[in-house]
PDB file of C-alpha atoms in Angstrom:
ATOM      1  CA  UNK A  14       0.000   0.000   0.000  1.00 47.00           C
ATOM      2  CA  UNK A  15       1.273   3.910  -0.691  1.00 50.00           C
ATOM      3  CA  UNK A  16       2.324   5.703   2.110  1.00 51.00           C
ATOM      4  CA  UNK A  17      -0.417   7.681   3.315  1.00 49.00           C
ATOM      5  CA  UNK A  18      -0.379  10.691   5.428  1.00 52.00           C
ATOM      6  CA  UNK A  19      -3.741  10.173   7.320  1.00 50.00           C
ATOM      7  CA  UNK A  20      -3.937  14.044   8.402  1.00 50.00           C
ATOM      8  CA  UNK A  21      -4.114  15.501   5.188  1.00 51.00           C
ATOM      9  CA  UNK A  22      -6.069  12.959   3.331  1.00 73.00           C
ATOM     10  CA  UNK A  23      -9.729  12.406   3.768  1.00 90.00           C
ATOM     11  CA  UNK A  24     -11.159   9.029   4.082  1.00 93.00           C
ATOM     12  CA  UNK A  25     -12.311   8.689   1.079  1.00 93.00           C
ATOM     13  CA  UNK A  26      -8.834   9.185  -0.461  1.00 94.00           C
ATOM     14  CA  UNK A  27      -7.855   6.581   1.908  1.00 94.00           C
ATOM     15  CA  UNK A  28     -10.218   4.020   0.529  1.00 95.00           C
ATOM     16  CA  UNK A  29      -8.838   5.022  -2.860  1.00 96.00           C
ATOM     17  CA  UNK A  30      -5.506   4.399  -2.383  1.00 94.00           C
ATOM     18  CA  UNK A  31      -6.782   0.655  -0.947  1.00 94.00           C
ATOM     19  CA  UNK A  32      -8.152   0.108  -3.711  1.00 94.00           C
ATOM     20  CA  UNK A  33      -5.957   1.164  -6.068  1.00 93.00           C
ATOM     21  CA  UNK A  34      -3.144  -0.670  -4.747  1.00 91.00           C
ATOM     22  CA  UNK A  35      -4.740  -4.014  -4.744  1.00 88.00           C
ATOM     23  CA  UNK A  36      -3.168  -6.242  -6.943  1.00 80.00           C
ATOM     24  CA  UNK A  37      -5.533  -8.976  -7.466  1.00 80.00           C
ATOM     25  CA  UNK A  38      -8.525  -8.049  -9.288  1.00 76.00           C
ATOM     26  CA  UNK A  39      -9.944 -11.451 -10.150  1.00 81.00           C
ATOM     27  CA  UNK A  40     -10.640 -11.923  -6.420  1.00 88.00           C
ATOM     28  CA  UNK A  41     -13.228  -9.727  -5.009  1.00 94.00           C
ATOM     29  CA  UNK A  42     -12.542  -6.800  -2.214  1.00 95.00           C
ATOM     30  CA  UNK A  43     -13.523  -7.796   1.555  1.00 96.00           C
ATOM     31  CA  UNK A  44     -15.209  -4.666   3.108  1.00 97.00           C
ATOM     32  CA  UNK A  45     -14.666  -6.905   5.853  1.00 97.00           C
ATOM     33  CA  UNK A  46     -10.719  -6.699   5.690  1.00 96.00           C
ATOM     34  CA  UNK A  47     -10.762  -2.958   3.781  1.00 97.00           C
ATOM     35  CA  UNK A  48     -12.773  -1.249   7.057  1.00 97.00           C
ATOM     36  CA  UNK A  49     -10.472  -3.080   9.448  1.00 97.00           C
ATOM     37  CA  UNK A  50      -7.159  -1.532   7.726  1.00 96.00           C
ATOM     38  CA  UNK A  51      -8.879   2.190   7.328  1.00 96.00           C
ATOM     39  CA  UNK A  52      -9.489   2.102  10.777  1.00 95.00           C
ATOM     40  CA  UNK A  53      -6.045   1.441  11.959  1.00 95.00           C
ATOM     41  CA  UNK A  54      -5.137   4.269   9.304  1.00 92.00           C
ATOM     42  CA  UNK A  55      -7.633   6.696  10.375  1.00 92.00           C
ATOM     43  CA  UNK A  56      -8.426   5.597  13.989  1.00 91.00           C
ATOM     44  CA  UNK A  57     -10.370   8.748  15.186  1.00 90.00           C
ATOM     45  CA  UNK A  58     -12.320   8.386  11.818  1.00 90.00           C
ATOM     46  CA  UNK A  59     -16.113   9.163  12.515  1.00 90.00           C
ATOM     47  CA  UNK A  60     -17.723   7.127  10.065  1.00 93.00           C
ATOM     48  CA  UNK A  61     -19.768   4.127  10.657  1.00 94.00           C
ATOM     49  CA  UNK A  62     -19.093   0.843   9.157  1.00 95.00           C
ATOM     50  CA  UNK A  63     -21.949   1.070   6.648  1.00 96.00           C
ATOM     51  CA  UNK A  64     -20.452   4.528   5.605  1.00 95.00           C
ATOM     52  CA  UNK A  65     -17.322   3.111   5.078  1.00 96.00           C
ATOM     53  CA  UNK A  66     -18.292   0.291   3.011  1.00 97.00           C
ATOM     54  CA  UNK A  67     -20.236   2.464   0.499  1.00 96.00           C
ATOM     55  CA  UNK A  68     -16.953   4.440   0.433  1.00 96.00           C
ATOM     56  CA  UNK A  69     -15.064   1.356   0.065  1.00 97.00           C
ATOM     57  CA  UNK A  70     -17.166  -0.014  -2.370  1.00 97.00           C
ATOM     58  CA  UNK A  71     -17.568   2.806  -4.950  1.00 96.00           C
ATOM     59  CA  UNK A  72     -13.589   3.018  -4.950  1.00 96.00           C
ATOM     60  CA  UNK A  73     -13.280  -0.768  -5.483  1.00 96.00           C
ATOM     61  CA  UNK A  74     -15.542  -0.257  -8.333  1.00 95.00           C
ATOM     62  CA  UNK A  75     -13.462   2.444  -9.697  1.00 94.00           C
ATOM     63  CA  UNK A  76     -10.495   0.424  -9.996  1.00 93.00           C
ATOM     64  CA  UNK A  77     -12.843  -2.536 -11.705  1.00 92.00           C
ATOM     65  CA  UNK A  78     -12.724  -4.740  -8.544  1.00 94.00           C
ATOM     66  CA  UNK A  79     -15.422  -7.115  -7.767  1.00 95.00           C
ATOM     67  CA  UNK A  80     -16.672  -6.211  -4.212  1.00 96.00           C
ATOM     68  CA  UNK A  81     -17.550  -8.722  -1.529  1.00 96.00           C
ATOM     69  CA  UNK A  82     -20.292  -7.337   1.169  1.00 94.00           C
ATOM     70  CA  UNK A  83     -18.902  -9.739   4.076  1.00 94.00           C
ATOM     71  CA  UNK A  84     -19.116  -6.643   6.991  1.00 75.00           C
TER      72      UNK A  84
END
């Protein structure tokens, strides 16, 4: 995963550089495993989980990744 400086990056941007740097696209994104690494990037991070995993989702989509909904 890039480097990411979790002070000047929103969430979202967060989530974009997870799923950008996922190397695998034949095997679909865990939400599951995506929320648990953007909250030990972003620990104070308000969001719920269900806000996260739309996040999570649309950027997995954006980077052609098949999602799987396992939170």
């Amino acid at each position: 995963m890039d480097i990411i400086d979790v002070h000047t990056r929103s969430i979202a941007d967060i989530a974009d550089a997870y799923a950008r740097t996922r190397q695998q696209r034949s095997r679909p994104l865990s939400i599951r495993t995506a929320i648990r690494a953007l909250r030990i990037l972003a620990p104070e991070n308000p969001c719920s989980d269900k806000e996260l995993s739309g996040i999570v989702a649309a950027a997995a989509v954006r980077y052609g990744h098949p999602v799987e909904f396992d939170a």
